Amino acid sequence: MKIGFAKPELPKKGALVVGVMEDRKFGAVAADLDLRTGGALTRALEASRFTGKAHKTLLILAPYGVDASRILLYGMGKPEDMAPGWAEEMGGNVYAALAGSGDTEATIWLEAAEGKSEALAIAAAHAGYGALLRSYRFDKYRTKEKADDKPTLKKLTVLVEQASTAKKLFADLEAVAEGVFLTRDVVSEPGNIIYPETLAAVAEGLSELGVEVQVLGQKEMKKLGMGALLGVAQGSVREPKMVIMQWKGAPKSKEPPLAFIGKGVTFDTGGISIKPAGGMEEMKWDMGGSGTVIGLMKALAGRKAKANVIGIVGLVENMPDGNAQRPGDIVTSMSGQTIEVINTDAEGRLVLADCLWYCQDRFKPRFMIDLATLTGAIIVALGHEHAGMFTGDDGLADQLSACGREMGETVWRMPLGDAYDKELNTDSADMKNVGGRPGGSVTAAMFLKRFTNDVPWVHLDIAGVAWAYKDKPIVPKGASGFGVRLLDRLVAAHYES
Ligand code: BES
Ligand code: MN
Ligand code: ZN
């Protein structure tokens, strides 16, 4: 969808969106429209339960006296509510309300409560951003959808006095949206289309934006001793890949780089510890962590973030075959630590073990943040509302919690501790790859911690949030792209020069 900004003027066609404040209070725009339409707004309000409460809407069709095809009254609540996140939600809801209306164009007329025009330009940019994020659709394989069932809305213009300011602000937001869309695209793709080689190729595409991309194949990883990752991959005919992306947006900086690491299991059957058939198709999105890291690198490069950032993704397919790893196999990770593979379905941690070790060894980063659809247990604990956050670093935890609330991509801190770590001990090797059922997400995190070499580290278990099971204001049902906006914000707010 095309998003534009212009100075306030009544549109000649399409849908018009105007705000109404709480207690049915009209601002100047709504009052003027009410006059032009012979009181259509007042009568519609009287005939409905719409009172201007935040994010409620009322649609008025083909009102006499204006060129617009329809007027969507949008509940502004109390005017001081218009924070960026609020405006995003508004944009998303407006898109959803009008997407299938038949109109191809819509216009949102934003007006300030008391001449706060700078804040209004920010709100306008974010309203456009919210609408853009909500307009995402993964429909490339739907060849028979009727034209009547497809969204019609193609263009949204936000009217605001400082239109050129809004437009400038929107450029960076649009770059982040492109990162989110890339994540949603690769996470939506099925396992026969996205597998290690093809996902690595997507990452290589980022070189167009100035990201340096390096791809390790099986041979290189073998040489590096990545036995944990390779053990997972050995049951698949698809060759595993590790992709190292570098964005050098602060070439003069002496600070060590920031590092983001993603689990990229392009399909997780469970391996020999095979999963039940019901719902297994969902495991096409077990590369969600890597999808987020790739989308994040695109966002950062797209908006030319002034930071040096490493993205590393471990890409494998977890399959059962005659060559697959067996329960009880013992593998040696790049760190030298040996792992008894009790359950081949606890594969994500094996992949990440070698990614984390490689990352700290090669880059000595300021911190490592990994993202992984790691455990079903985190869904039991937190549902689909928060990602699980595991870290010993209170500063990073606070930064991520705050950014999460701002972005509507919330994280909830979970514990770490020696008592959990002990669950990983085994007589046969340095550790086993599963604890018990209790605290399954925590023992998984403790496993990862053993490969961080005490570099500041955060693990985000995104198993519950990588896929949206229902529409949300700025996230349509499907691959959510969770983490791109959160981590882009973390970088922008705290780590850019
Ligand atoms: N990819 C799964 C975790 C998962 C489950 C993600 C459901 C999204 C939705 C992971 O590889 C896995 O299979 N974890 C096991 C670990 C167990 C064997 C210790 C799990 O959670 O059951
Ligand atoms: Mn698994
Ligand atoms: Zn998995």
Short mmCIF file of C-alpha atoms and ligand atoms in Angstrom, two decimals:
data_model
loop_
_atom_site.label_atom_id
_atom_site.label_comp_id
_atom_site.label_asym_id
_atom_site.label_seq_id
_atom_site.Cartn_x
_atom_site.Cartn_y
_atom_site.Cartn_z
CA MET A 1 0.00 0.00 0.00
CA LYS A 2 1.09 3.53 -0.75
CA ILE A 3 1.24 5.94 2.17
CA GLY A 4 1.32 9.68 1.55
CA PHE A 5 1.14 12.92 3.51
CA ALA A 6 -0.45 16.19 2.50
CA LYS A 7 -1.67 19.47 3.92
CA PRO A 8 -5.28 19.45 5.11
CA GLU A 9 -7.89 19.80 2.36
CA LEU A 10 -11.15 17.90 1.84
CA PRO A 11 -10.48 14.93 -0.46
CA LYS A 12 -12.24 14.72 -3.82
CA LYS A 13 -12.86 10.98 -3.55
CA GLY A 14 -12.46 7.90 -1.42
CA ALA A 15 -13.02 7.44 2.28
CA LEU A 16 -12.41 10.22 4.78
CA VAL A 17 -11.41 9.50 8.36
CA VAL A 18 -11.93 12.11 11.06
CA GLY A 19 -11.58 12.01 14.81
CA VAL A 20 -14.27 12.42 17.40
CA MET A 21 -13.24 12.87 21.00
CA GLU A 22 -14.73 11.24 24.05
CA ASP A 23 -18.26 12.24 25.04
CA ARG A 24 -19.15 12.83 21.37
CA LYS A 25 -17.03 15.98 21.22
CA PHE A 26 -16.38 17.20 17.69
CA GLY A 27 -13.12 18.87 16.79
CA ALA A 28 -13.04 21.59 14.13
CA VAL A 29 -12.93 19.11 11.21
CA ALA A 30 -15.83 16.97 12.36
CA ALA A 31 -17.86 20.08 13.18
CA ASP A 32 -17.27 21.44 9.69
CA LEU A 33 -18.22 18.11 8.09
CA ASP A 34 -21.35 17.98 10.19
CA LEU A 35 -22.36 21.38 8.80
CA ARG A 36 -21.60 20.42 5.20
CA THR A 37 -23.60 17.22 5.47
CA GLY A 38 -26.66 18.78 7.00
CA GLY A 39 -25.95 17.24 10.39
CA ALA A 40 -25.27 13.69 9.15
CA LEU A 41 -22.57 13.19 11.78
CA THR A 42 -24.73 14.33 14.64
CA ARG A 43 -27.61 12.12 13.52
CA ALA A 44 -25.33 9.11 13.03
CA LEU A 45 -23.97 9.57 16.52
CA GLU A 46 -27.43 9.86 17.97
CA ALA A 47 -28.45 6.65 16.25
CA SER A 48 -25.42 4.67 17.44
CA ARG A 49 -23.54 3.77 20.58
CA PHE A 50 -20.36 5.40 19.30
CA THR A 51 -19.21 8.03 21.79
CA GLY A 52 -15.67 8.77 20.61
CA LYS A 53 -14.04 6.25 22.97
CA ALA A 54 -10.45 5.49 21.94
CA HIS A 55 -10.19 3.23 18.87
CA LYS A 56 -13.95 2.75 18.40
CA THR A 57 -15.28 3.57 14.93
CA LEU A 58 -18.49 4.52 13.18
CA LEU A 59 -18.93 4.41 9.41
CA ILE A 60 -21.22 6.79 7.56
CA LEU A 61 -21.88 5.88 3.92
CA ALA A 62 -22.19 8.34 1.02
CA PRO A 63 -23.17 11.40 3.03
CA TYR A 64 -24.81 14.20 1.07
CA GLY A 65 -22.73 17.38 0.84
CA VAL A 66 -19.17 16.00 0.58
CA ASP A 67 -17.23 14.30 -2.23
CA ALA A 68 -16.02 11.49 0.02
CA SER A 69 -17.65 8.09 -0.53
CA ARG A 70 -17.84 7.54 3.20
CA ILE A 71 -16.78 9.09 6.46
CA LEU A 72 -15.19 6.95 9.11
CA LEU A 73 -15.50 8.55 12.52
CA TYR A 74 -12.59 7.49 14.66
CA GLY A 75 -12.71 7.52 18.44
CA MET A 76 -9.84 9.64 19.70
CA GLY A 77 -10.63 9.22 23.38
CA LYS A 78 -8.87 11.94 25.28
CA PRO A 79 -6.71 13.94 22.88
CA GLU A 80 -3.58 13.58 25.05
CA ASP A 81 -3.62 9.87 24.19
CA MET A 82 -1.98 10.40 20.79
CA ALA A 83 1.42 8.79 21.46
CA PRO A 84 3.21 7.18 18.48
CA GLY A 85 2.00 3.71 19.45
CA TRP A 86 -1.51 5.03 19.76
CA ALA A 87 -1.34 6.51 16.27
CA GLU A 88 -0.02 3.21 14.88
CA GLU A 89 -2.98 1.38 16.35
CA MET A 90 -5.27 3.97 14.80
CA GLY A 91 -3.66 3.56 11.37
CA GLY A 92 -3.93 -0.21 11.60
CA ASN A 93 -7.58 -0.08 12.62
CA VAL A 94 -8.38 2.39 9.87
CA TYR A 95 -6.79 0.09 7.31
CA ALA A 96 -8.77 -2.87 8.65
CA ALA A 97 -12.04 -0.93 8.62
CA LEU A 98 -11.62 0.24 5.03
CA ALA A 99 -9.47 -2.41 3.33
CA GLY A 100 -12.39 -4.27 1.82
CA SER A 101 -14.79 -1.34 1.53
CA GLY A 102 -14.52 -1.04 -2.24
CA ASP A 103 -12.67 2.25 -1.98
CA THR A 104 -9.15 2.31 -3.34
CA GLU A 105 -8.18 5.50 -1.52
CA ALA A 106 -8.59 6.81 1.97
CA THR A 107 -7.62 9.98 3.75
CA ILE A 108 -7.07 10.46 7.46
CA TRP A 109 -7.45 14.04 8.60
CA LEU A 110 -5.52 14.53 11.82
CA GLU A 111 -6.06 17.62 13.89
CA ALA A 112 -4.26 18.78 16.99
CA ALA A 113 -6.06 19.34 20.22
CA GLU A 114 -4.27 22.58 21.07
CA GLY A 115 -1.88 23.39 18.26
CA LYS A 116 0.68 20.72 19.15
CA SER A 117 1.80 20.53 15.55
CA GLU A 118 5.19 18.83 16.04
CA ALA A 119 3.63 15.97 17.99
CA LEU A 120 0.93 15.80 15.35
CA ALA A 121 3.47 15.30 12.56
CA ILE A 122 4.94 12.40 14.54
CA ALA A 123 1.48 10.96 15.06
CA ALA A 124 0.75 11.29 11.35
CA ALA A 125 3.90 9.39 10.39
CA HIS A 126 3.05 6.64 12.85
CA ALA A 127 -0.56 6.44 11.70
CA GLY A 128 0.71 5.80 8.18
CA TYR A 129 3.20 3.27 9.55
CA GLY A 130 0.47 1.41 11.46
CA ALA A 131 -1.71 1.21 8.38
CA LEU A 132 1.21 -0.04 6.31
CA LEU A 133 2.08 -2.74 8.86
CA ARG A 134 -1.53 -3.92 8.98
CA SER A 135 -1.85 -4.01 5.18
CA TYR A 136 0.62 -6.90 4.87
CA ARG A 137 -0.78 -9.96 3.13
CA PHE A 138 0.93 -13.21 2.18
CA ASP A 139 -1.25 -14.28 -0.71
CA LYS A 140 1.17 -15.35 -3.43
CA TYR A 141 -0.13 -18.93 -3.44
CA ARG A 142 -3.81 -17.99 -3.56
CA THR A 143 -4.45 -18.16 -7.27
CA LYS A 144 -8.22 -18.49 -7.08
CA GLU A 145 -9.26 -15.78 -4.69
CA LYS A 146 -12.09 -13.76 -6.23
CA ALA A 147 -11.44 -10.10 -6.93
CA ASP A 148 -14.44 -9.32 -4.73
CA ASP A 149 -12.74 -10.90 -1.75
CA LYS A 150 -9.46 -9.04 -2.12
CA PRO A 151 -8.67 -5.81 -0.33
CA THR A 152 -9.40 -2.76 -2.46
CA LEU A 153 -7.56 -0.07 -0.53
CA LYS A 154 -4.33 0.89 -2.29
CA LYS A 155 -3.52 4.37 -1.08
CA LEU A 156 -3.74 6.14 2.24
CA THR A 157 -3.02 9.83 2.69
CA VAL A 158 -2.62 11.40 6.10
CA LEU A 159 -3.52 15.06 6.21
CA VAL A 160 -1.50 17.12 8.61
CA GLU A 161 -0.27 20.73 8.67
CA GLN A 162 3.44 19.71 8.83
CA ALA A 163 3.12 17.21 5.99
CA SER A 164 6.76 17.39 4.91
CA THR A 165 7.97 16.69 8.46
CA ALA A 166 5.68 13.69 8.65
CA LYS A 167 6.97 12.47 5.31
CA LYS A 168 10.59 12.67 6.48
CA LEU A 169 9.81 10.81 9.69
CA PHE A 170 7.95 8.18 7.73
CA ALA A 171 10.98 7.31 5.56
CA ASP A 172 12.76 5.58 8.47
CA LEU A 173 9.58 3.88 9.62
CA GLU A 174 8.99 2.57 6.12
CA ALA A 175 12.49 1.08 6.10
CA VAL A 176 11.68 -0.76 9.32
CA ALA A 177 8.37 -1.93 7.84
CA GLU A 178 10.30 -3.41 4.92
CA GLY A 179 12.37 -5.36 7.42
CA VAL A 180 9.20 -6.57 9.15
CA PHE A 181 7.72 -7.59 5.80
CA LEU A 182 10.83 -9.55 4.85
CA THR A 183 10.58 -11.41 8.16
CA ARG A 184 6.88 -12.09 7.63
CA ASP A 185 7.56 -13.29 4.09
CA VAL A 186 10.22 -15.85 4.97
CA VAL A 187 8.35 -17.05 8.05
CA SER A 188 5.16 -17.52 5.99
CA GLU A 189 6.89 -19.54 3.28
CA PRO A 190 6.57 -23.31 3.57
CA GLY A 191 9.48 -25.65 4.15
CA ASN A 192 9.68 -26.78 0.54
CA ILE A 193 10.43 -23.22 -0.55
CA ILE A 194 12.46 -21.87 2.36
CA TYR A 195 15.26 -24.20 3.44
CA PRO A 196 18.82 -23.40 4.49
CA GLU A 197 20.13 -22.64 1.02
CA THR A 198 17.19 -20.49 -0.06
CA LEU A 199 16.99 -18.65 3.25
CA ALA A 200 20.72 -17.95 3.03
CA ALA A 201 20.09 -16.56 -0.45
CA VAL A 202 17.48 -14.18 0.98
CA ALA A 203 20.07 -12.96 3.48
CA GLU A 204 22.59 -12.53 0.69
CA GLY A 205 20.10 -10.21 -0.97
CA LEU A 206 20.79 -7.70 1.80
CA SER A 207 24.17 -6.96 0.26
CA GLU A 208 22.23 -4.60 -2.02
CA LEU A 209 21.69 -2.39 1.02
CA GLY A 210 25.34 -2.47 2.04
CA VAL A 211 25.19 -5.41 4.45
CA GLU A 212 28.25 -7.65 4.20
CA VAL A 213 27.04 -11.21 3.98
CA GLN A 214 29.08 -14.36 4.37
CA VAL A 215 27.67 -17.88 4.09
CA LEU A 216 29.33 -20.91 5.67
CA GLY A 217 28.48 -24.33 4.25
CA GLN A 218 28.83 -27.77 5.76
CA LYS A 219 32.50 -28.06 4.97
CA GLU A 220 33.45 -24.79 6.65
CA MET A 221 31.33 -25.55 9.68
CA LYS A 222 32.88 -28.98 9.98
CA LYS A 223 36.30 -27.39 9.95
CA LEU A 224 35.22 -25.04 12.72
CA GLY A 225 34.06 -28.00 14.77
CA MET A 226 30.37 -27.14 14.87
CA GLY A 227 29.30 -30.65 15.77
CA ALA A 228 26.16 -29.57 17.61
CA LEU A 229 24.63 -27.73 14.65
CA LEU A 230 25.81 -30.34 12.15
CA GLY A 231 24.33 -33.19 14.17
CA VAL A 232 20.87 -31.65 13.76
CA ALA A 233 21.35 -31.20 10.03
CA GLN A 234 22.64 -34.66 9.25
CA GLY A 235 19.22 -36.26 8.77
CA SER A 236 18.28 -33.83 6.02
CA VAL A 237 19.20 -33.80 2.33
CA ARG A 238 19.39 -30.01 2.61
CA GLU A 239 22.84 -28.69 3.32
CA PRO A 240 23.01 -26.55 6.51
CA LYS A 241 24.21 -22.98 6.30
CA MET A 242 25.37 -20.37 8.72
CA VAL A 243 24.98 -16.79 7.59
CA ILE A 244 27.00 -13.93 9.05
CA MET A 245 25.67 -10.46 8.24
CA GLN A 246 27.53 -7.29 9.13
CA TRP A 247 26.14 -3.79 9.06
CA LYS A 248 28.87 -1.23 9.63
CA GLY A 249 26.86 1.92 10.16
CA ALA A 250 29.35 3.51 12.59
CA PRO A 251 32.73 3.00 10.93
CA LYS A 252 34.53 5.38 13.29
CA SER A 253 33.22 3.78 16.46
CA LYS A 254 35.70 1.96 18.70
CA GLU A 255 32.90 0.14 20.52
CA PRO A 256 32.51 -3.59 19.95
CA PRO A 257 29.57 -4.49 17.69
CA LEU A 258 26.11 -5.55 18.79
CA ALA A 259 25.15 -9.10 17.87
CA PHE A 260 21.80 -10.69 17.09
CA ILE A 261 21.54 -14.43 16.61
CA GLY A 262 18.62 -16.40 15.23
CA LYS A 263 17.46 -20.01 15.30
CA GLY A 264 16.76 -21.03 11.74
CA VAL A 265 15.28 -24.50 11.74
CA THR A 266 13.56 -24.28 8.37
CA PHE A 267 11.44 -27.27 9.28
CA ASP A 268 11.33 -29.12 12.58
CA THR A 269 9.89 -32.63 12.35
CA GLY A 270 11.52 -33.40 15.69
CA GLY A 271 13.96 -35.75 13.96
CA ILE A 272 14.02 -39.33 15.27
CA SER A 273 12.20 -38.06 18.38
CA ILE A 274 9.50 -37.26 15.86
CA LYS A 275 6.63 -34.90 16.62
CA PRO A 276 2.98 -35.97 16.44
CA ALA A 277 1.33 -35.31 13.03
CA GLY A 278 -1.29 -32.87 14.33
CA GLY A 279 -0.10 -29.31 13.88
CA MET A 280 3.34 -30.30 12.63
CA GLU A 281 2.89 -27.99 9.64
CA GLU A 282 3.41 -25.11 12.05
CA MET A 283 7.04 -26.11 12.31
CA LYS A 284 7.65 -24.34 9.01
CA TRP A 285 8.01 -21.24 11.16
CA ASP A 286 10.67 -22.74 13.37
CA MET A 287 13.08 -20.46 11.54
CA GLY A 288 11.29 -17.46 13.03
CA GLY A 289 14.30 -16.30 15.04
CA SER A 290 16.49 -16.23 11.96
CA GLY A 291 13.71 -14.54 10.01
CA THR A 292 13.66 -11.77 12.61
CA VAL A 293 17.43 -11.33 12.53
CA ILE A 294 17.43 -11.09 8.73
CA GLY A 295 14.52 -8.62 8.78
CA LEU A 296 16.23 -6.61 11.51
CA MET A 297 19.41 -6.32 9.44
CA LYS A 298 17.29 -5.11 6.54
CA ALA A 299 15.59 -2.53 8.74
CA LEU A 300 18.88 -1.25 10.17
CA ALA A 301 20.57 -1.04 6.79
CA GLY A 302 17.44 0.42 5.19
CA ARG A 303 17.40 3.34 7.59
CA LYS A 304 21.20 3.54 7.73
CA ALA A 305 21.42 3.00 11.48
CA LYS A 306 24.57 4.52 12.97
CA ALA A 307 25.67 1.36 14.71
CA ASN A 308 27.83 -1.66 14.00
CA VAL A 309 25.67 -4.74 14.08
CA ILE A 310 26.31 -8.43 13.50
CA GLY A 311 23.51 -10.81 12.54
CA ILE A 312 24.14 -14.55 12.66
CA VAL A 313 21.66 -17.23 11.73
CA GLY A 314 22.07 -20.99 11.95
CA LEU A 315 20.03 -22.66 9.22
CA VAL A 316 19.22 -26.36 9.30
CA GLU A 317 16.35 -28.72 8.62
CA ASN A 318 15.54 -31.22 11.38
CA MET A 319 14.54 -34.45 9.61
CA PRO A 320 14.49 -38.15 10.44
CA ASP A 321 16.25 -40.41 7.98
CA GLY A 322 18.77 -43.24 7.88
CA ASN A 323 21.55 -40.79 8.56
CA ALA A 324 19.73 -38.78 11.23
CA GLN A 325 21.20 -38.36 14.67
CA ARG A 326 19.92 -40.80 17.29
CA PRO A 327 18.80 -40.21 20.85
CA GLY A 328 21.88 -40.92 22.94
CA ASP A 329 24.34 -39.67 20.35
CA ILE A 330 27.11 -37.53 21.78
CA VAL A 331 28.27 -34.54 19.74
CA THR A 332 31.12 -32.12 20.29
CA SER A 333 30.24 -28.44 19.93
CA MET A 334 32.56 -25.76 18.61
CA SER A 335 33.21 -24.73 22.24
CA GLY A 336 34.70 -28.16 22.87
CA GLN A 337 31.89 -29.08 25.27
CA THR A 338 30.24 -32.41 24.57
CA ILE A 339 26.46 -32.90 24.48
CA GLU A 340 24.42 -36.04 24.88
CA VAL A 341 21.42 -35.69 22.58
CA ILE A 342 18.64 -37.21 24.66
CA ASN A 343 15.87 -35.77 22.50
CA THR A 344 16.47 -34.88 18.85
CA ASP A 345 13.47 -32.53 19.04
CA ALA A 346 15.41 -30.20 21.35
CA GLU A 347 17.41 -29.16 18.31
CA GLY A 348 17.19 -25.38 18.40
CA ARG A 349 19.54 -25.13 21.37
CA LEU A 350 22.06 -27.35 19.56
CA VAL A 351 22.03 -25.01 16.59
CA LEU A 352 22.29 -21.91 18.75
CA ALA A 353 25.10 -23.39 20.86
CA ASP A 354 27.46 -23.25 17.90
CA CYS A 355 26.11 -19.89 16.66
CA LEU A 356 26.62 -18.23 20.07
CA TRP A 357 30.08 -19.66 20.53
CA TYR A 358 31.15 -18.67 17.02
CA CYS A 359 29.76 -15.17 17.52
CA GLN A 360 31.58 -14.40 20.77
CA ASP A 361 34.76 -16.06 19.55
CA ARG A 362 34.97 -14.11 16.32
CA PHE A 363 33.41 -10.74 17.19
CA LYS A 364 33.79 -10.21 20.96
CA PRO A 365 30.50 -8.30 20.81
CA ARG A 366 29.16 -5.80 23.33
CA PHE A 367 26.23 -8.14 23.81
CA MET A 368 24.51 -11.08 22.13
CA ILE A 369 20.74 -11.27 21.85
CA ASP A 370 19.37 -14.50 20.46
CA LEU A 371 15.85 -15.11 19.19
CA ALA A 372 14.40 -18.58 18.91
CA THR A 373 11.12 -20.43 18.68
CA LEU A 374 12.76 -22.61 21.26
CA THR A 375 10.17 -24.26 23.50
CA GLY A 376 6.52 -25.18 23.65
CA ALA A 377 6.84 -24.59 27.39
CA ILE A 378 7.11 -20.82 26.93
CA ILE A 379 3.67 -20.89 25.30
CA VAL A 380 2.33 -22.71 28.34
CA ALA A 381 3.88 -20.07 30.59
CA LEU A 382 3.17 -16.82 28.71
CA GLY A 383 0.67 -17.64 25.97
CA HIS A 384 0.87 -15.43 22.92
CA GLU A 385 1.18 -12.13 24.76
CA HIS A 386 4.87 -11.86 25.64
CA ALA A 387 8.12 -13.34 24.48
CA GLY A 388 10.12 -14.98 27.26
CA MET A 389 13.24 -13.02 28.16
CA PHE A 390 16.18 -14.69 29.88
CA THR A 391 19.23 -12.71 30.90
CA GLY A 392 21.54 -12.00 33.78
CA ASP A 393 22.01 -8.42 32.59
CA ASP A 394 19.57 -6.12 34.39
CA GLY A 395 20.42 -3.14 32.19
CA LEU A 396 19.61 -4.94 28.96
CA ALA A 397 16.52 -6.45 30.55
CA ASP A 398 15.21 -3.01 31.48
CA GLN A 399 15.99 -1.56 28.05
CA LEU A 400 14.24 -4.43 26.29
CA SER A 401 11.23 -4.33 28.59
CA ALA A 402 10.77 -0.61 27.97
CA CYS A 403 11.26 -0.87 24.20
CA GLY A 404 8.86 -3.78 24.12
CA ARG A 405 6.11 -1.78 25.80
CA GLU A 406 6.68 1.15 23.43
CA MET A 407 6.54 -1.06 20.36
CA GLY A 408 3.74 -3.34 21.49
CA GLU A 409 6.18 -6.27 21.28
CA THR A 410 6.37 -7.10 24.94
CA VAL A 411 8.83 -9.37 26.70
CA TRP A 412 8.48 -10.91 30.14
CA ARG A 413 11.55 -11.69 32.20
CA MET A 414 11.98 -15.29 33.27
CA PRO A 415 14.49 -16.65 35.78
CA LEU A 416 17.89 -18.21 35.29
CA GLY A 417 19.78 -20.09 37.98
CA ASP A 418 22.17 -22.86 38.97
CA ALA A 419 19.43 -25.15 40.19
CA TYR A 420 17.98 -25.22 36.67
CA ASP A 421 21.41 -25.64 35.18
CA LYS A 422 22.02 -28.81 37.21
CA GLU A 423 19.13 -30.47 35.38
CA LEU A 424 21.37 -30.62 32.32
CA ASN A 425 24.06 -32.74 33.94
CA THR A 426 24.57 -36.28 32.71
CA ASP A 427 27.06 -39.07 33.40
CA SER A 428 27.86 -39.61 29.73
CA ALA A 429 28.99 -36.15 28.57
CA ASP A 430 29.44 -32.53 29.67
CA MET A 431 25.69 -32.02 29.42
CA LYS A 432 22.52 -33.40 27.92
CA ASN A 433 20.29 -31.36 25.64
CA VAL A 434 17.12 -31.54 27.77
CA GLY A 435 16.25 -31.07 31.43
CA GLY A 436 12.94 -32.45 32.58
CA ARG A 437 9.46 -31.19 31.73
CA PRO A 438 9.37 -28.75 34.66
CA GLY A 439 10.68 -25.33 33.70
CA GLY A 440 11.42 -26.52 30.17
CA SER A 441 12.00 -23.00 28.84
CA VAL A 442 14.39 -22.17 31.67
CA THR A 443 16.55 -25.28 31.31
CA ALA A 444 16.66 -24.54 27.57
CA ALA A 445 17.95 -21.05 28.37
CA MET A 446 20.51 -22.48 30.83
CA PHE A 447 21.73 -24.74 28.05
CA LEU A 448 22.33 -21.72 25.80
CA LYS A 449 24.06 -19.85 28.60
CA ARG A 450 26.76 -22.50 28.64
CA PHE A 451 27.82 -21.31 25.20
CA THR A 452 27.94 -17.57 25.83
CA ASN A 453 31.37 -17.52 27.50
CA ASP A 454 30.03 -14.86 29.88
CA VAL A 455 29.50 -12.24 27.18
CA PRO A 456 26.41 -10.13 28.12
CA TRP A 457 23.57 -12.11 26.66
CA VAL A 458 19.81 -12.15 26.31
CA HIS A 459 17.73 -15.06 25.07
CA LEU A 460 14.26 -14.30 23.70
CA ASP A 461 12.02 -17.34 23.38
CA ILE A 462 9.56 -16.25 20.69
CA ALA A 463 7.72 -19.57 20.22
CA GLY A 464 4.48 -17.97 21.41
CA VAL A 465 4.68 -14.74 19.46
CA ALA A 466 6.27 -15.46 16.08
CA TRP A 467 2.87 -16.37 14.67
CA ALA A 468 -0.33 -14.38 15.28
CA TYR A 469 -3.41 -16.58 15.48
CA LYS A 470 -5.73 -13.60 15.18
CA ASP A 471 -5.65 -10.13 13.70
CA LYS A 472 -4.21 -7.38 15.85
CA PRO A 473 -4.19 -3.65 15.04
CA ILE A 474 -0.81 -3.60 13.32
CA VAL A 475 -0.27 -7.34 12.88
CA PRO A 476 -2.53 -9.26 10.54
CA LYS A 477 -3.08 -12.94 11.32
CA GLY A 478 -0.03 -14.98 10.32
CA ALA A 479 3.69 -14.41 10.64
CA SER A 480 4.05 -11.45 13.00
CA GLY A 481 7.61 -10.31 12.38
CA PHE A 482 7.96 -10.07 16.17
CA GLY A 483 11.28 -8.65 17.29
CA VAL A 484 12.22 -6.51 14.30
CA ARG A 485 10.57 -3.39 15.69
CA LEU A 486 11.62 -4.20 19.25
CA LEU A 487 15.30 -4.63 18.43
CA ASP A 488 15.39 -1.80 15.91
CA ARG A 489 14.09 0.39 18.72
CA LEU A 490 16.68 -0.97 21.15
CA VAL A 491 19.45 -0.02 18.74
CA ALA A 492 17.95 3.39 17.92
CA ALA A 493 17.26 4.35 21.52
CA HIS A 494 20.50 3.20 23.17
CA TYR A 495 23.24 2.19 20.76
CA GLU A 496 23.43 4.69 17.94
CA SER A 497 26.12 7.32 17.78
N1 BES B 1 10.49 -25.74 17.70
C1 BES B 1 10.14 -26.40 18.90
C2 BES B 1 9.45 -25.50 19.90
C3 BES B 1 8.08 -25.00 19.49
C4 BES B 1 6.95 -25.69 19.86
C5 BES B 1 7.95 -23.83 18.79
C6 BES B 1 5.71 -25.20 19.50
C7 BES B 1 6.70 -23.35 18.45
C8 BES B 1 5.58 -24.03 18.79
C9 BES B 1 11.40 -26.96 19.57
O1 BES B 1 12.41 -27.36 18.71
C10 BES B 1 10.97 -28.17 20.32
O2 BES B 1 10.58 -29.11 19.70
N2 BES B 1 11.06 -28.09 21.64
C11 BES B 1 10.67 -29.17 22.47
C12 BES B 1 11.73 -29.35 23.52
C13 BES B 1 11.59 -30.62 24.30
C14 BES B 1 11.88 -31.80 23.44
C15 BES B 1 12.53 -30.55 25.47
C16 BES B 1 9.33 -28.81 23.09
O3 BES B 1 9.10 -27.64 23.40
O4 BES B 1 8.50 -29.69 23.23
MN MN B 2 12.17 -29.35 18.04
ZN ZN B 3 12.47 -26.44 16.90
#
